[in-house]
Amino acid sequence: MDFVMDGLATGRAVRLLTVVDNYTRECLAIEVDSCLSSRRVTRVLEWVMEQRGAPEAIRCDNGPEFTSRHFLAWCEERRIGLVHIQPGRPMQNGHVESFNGRLRDECLNAHWFATLADARAKIEAWREEYNDERPHSSLDYRTPREFAAILEARERESLKGWAGQGYSNAVPLPHTPIPAQDGCTMTGLLKL
């Protein structure tokens, strides 16, 4: 995650929160407003998690929205790892920095935003085009959405393979006897 600044035709400042999946290169959200607090950041992340599930970790800078008590507690409650980059080292968050450069060059510098609603509509259209129509060399020339769909299909297939085969990730309690499998007994195993 990171923030980008721009402005409206009226001179009013606009902030954009960009959320990018490092693996699929998808832009999961771009929140556009004149002010984005840590509470607003967590609302955007809640929406992303409803769509995609919770991430293992979030990488961000040390801005006040990402170091506030509210944001830190929110991450801790959801058991999401928080990786703050070192101050002055934006390349430690290289994927989102690269994305933000594209966003600035291809959208923010190419459009004149009359109102906040106009900015939101044009930026969302650009985000959809980025995710759905642009192949990435790092994704074997697939779009981020195609790559994410392939990963989701593989995940479903691997889960389907485990279903109904007697496999379980459940661990027996210490006092629960483990049933013998393939003709082996516990006493036979102990003699080995």
Steps between C-alpha positions, in 0.01 A plus 500: 500500500604855442362848446517719190419872491336693218262792461171606348456778245385721788836458673359276773743223602404137446652192666489152355554183704629226269484135605695258279538120528875435467450150360224548241586868430130582528397840623245394758380853582564867442320716753473865395410786735627828635583343837568135581534412869614169649135408559429554131803286412367213712154530341660464156700199620185342649334533158804345328500213751131431428593461133831315532553377854748620758863549404781348702680834511472859386802701387479877540703805593509673839233759428270605784206301354708181511651554846189618685372306798179425312681345201747303713218360716296415189791299355564326832132403544500338156845342543632680194875556499603859452826571318608863515770597255802696620454878480637640176510156332196492266647215293438269793139530383596482133186343352270773627754773415520369143121484483470856634743620231280347230189645663655847501635481142199340336205630698572791733720693254271415206173624652365825633267427790217752532348355818567228752231282336668553161837396647349188657332393173808552281738336747270197545472461122880503478526242783258266321695536175827433686363180658299366203672609180874530563722196476808502723826333401550388863169312476593316177321772300168452676292774652497518881135387503577199275795403717291525819225286339756232409630496858147474636420209266819319606410554865153352445650200317752432774227520764278274292783246484520486878124475553360155555839325518506463875758774543458738786708773651346423840742380764378242753497600864778345712260256667336390173618161368627518144332234280722259312533551125613260227528209743747679729435513867639736756676213677659394173629852444642518850706185446673654198 
